[in-house]
Phi, psi and omega in degrees: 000145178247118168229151204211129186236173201184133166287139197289348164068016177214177180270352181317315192287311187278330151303340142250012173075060178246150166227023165271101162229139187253101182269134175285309163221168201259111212291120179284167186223109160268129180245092202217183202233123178251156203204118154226132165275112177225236179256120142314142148184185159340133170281316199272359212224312173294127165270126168334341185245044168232320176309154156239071184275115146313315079048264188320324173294314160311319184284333182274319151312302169327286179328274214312322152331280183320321163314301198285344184293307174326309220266316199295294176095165145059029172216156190226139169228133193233131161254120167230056216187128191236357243263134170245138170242124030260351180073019199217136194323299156300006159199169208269164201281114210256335183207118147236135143289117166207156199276138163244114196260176191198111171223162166190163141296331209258099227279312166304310154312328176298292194316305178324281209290307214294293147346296159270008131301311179296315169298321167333299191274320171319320190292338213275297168339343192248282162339311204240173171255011131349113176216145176274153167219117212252143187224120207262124159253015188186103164238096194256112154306133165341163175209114180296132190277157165310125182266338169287316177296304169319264186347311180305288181296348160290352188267314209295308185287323177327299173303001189244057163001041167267176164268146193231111170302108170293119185201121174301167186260102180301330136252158172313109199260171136318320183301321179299333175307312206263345180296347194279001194240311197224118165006101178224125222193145192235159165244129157253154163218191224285182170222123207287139185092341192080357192287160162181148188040044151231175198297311190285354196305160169185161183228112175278113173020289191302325182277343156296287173325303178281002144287338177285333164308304183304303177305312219285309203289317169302308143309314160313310198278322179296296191304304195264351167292335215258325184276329190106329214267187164236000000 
């Protein structure tokens, strides 16, 4: 059996005054690189109903991605991936690249979104004289954590008298890794604020020790569901 205990890199725990969490499953994941193709030219000299702005065209996807995440519910989609060519103020924009990430638990809403990137960029193909091209730089199914190990550790966790949240993980752990082979499950505990992979993250000292408390009692509880022994 495998347990992986982690700060939760999010705002969920602390919002609910948990300084405990039990993840239920590991969030699947899409990834792609989409590339449109348009014109250079003048800024100042092409009249607008004559453009091909790649930038505009890009942008038109973009909104529109972010709307359906929102509409979808219980999923998160982020573009944080840029490139413009020529890049320069004064003419229009000829090549953009951008990264699209897509995650949920829930594998119909992964398939849902995955779908409307692929129609997102055909209307553009149609619509603009723009045209797209999409490249899958990732795809990971959801991954459920051990409904037995979950148990275990709730038995386990009960005496140190916190509240312990059931709630998924919307990033990627080592635990989606280590599930295809063995039994697994994670803890989290909180992250003030909700910051990660900025500069403010933090975890405070105390919620670090009972995480560890937490894990050490989890194993132990493990060891002896497997043994027989207490």
């Amino acid at each position: 059996a495998y347990v992986e205990i982690h700060v939760e890199q999010g705002p969920i725990m602390e919002k609910a005054g948990a300084r405990l969490g039990l993840v239920t499953a590991i969030a699947g994941q899409r990834r792609y690189e989409i590339e449109v193709i348009g014109e250079s030219g003048h800024a100042g000299t092409v009249p607008m109903e004559g453009r091909c702005d790649a930038l505009a065209a890009a942008a038109e996807v973009m909104v529109e991605l972010e709307n359906v995440a929102r509409l979808v519910g219980g999923c998160v989609l982020t573009i944080g991936y840029l490139v413009v060519e020529p890049n320069q103020t004064n003419v229009i924009p000829s090549r953009v690249v951008f990264r699209v990430d897509l995650r949920s638990v829930d594998e119909k809403k992964v398939e849902r979104l995955d779908q409307y990137v692929l129609d997102s960029c055909a209307r553009i193909n149609t619509g603009r004289c723009a045209t797209t091209h999409i490249k899958t730089l990732e795809a990971r199914n959801s991954v459920p954590m051990d409904e037995r190990l979950r148990k275990t550790l709730r038995s386990a966790l009960e005496p140190l008298g916190e509240r312990v949240l059931d709630l998924p993980s919307g990033a990627g752990h080592d635990a989606m890794c280590i599930a295809a082979i063995a039994p697994t499950a994670m803890i989290f505990v909180p992250s003030v604020g909700g910051k990660s992979h900025v500069v403010e993250e933090f975890t405070t000292p105390g919620d670090l020790e009972l995480g560890v408390e937490a894990l050490t009692r989890s194993i132990v509880a493990i060891d002896a569901s497997l043994t027989g022994g207490t």
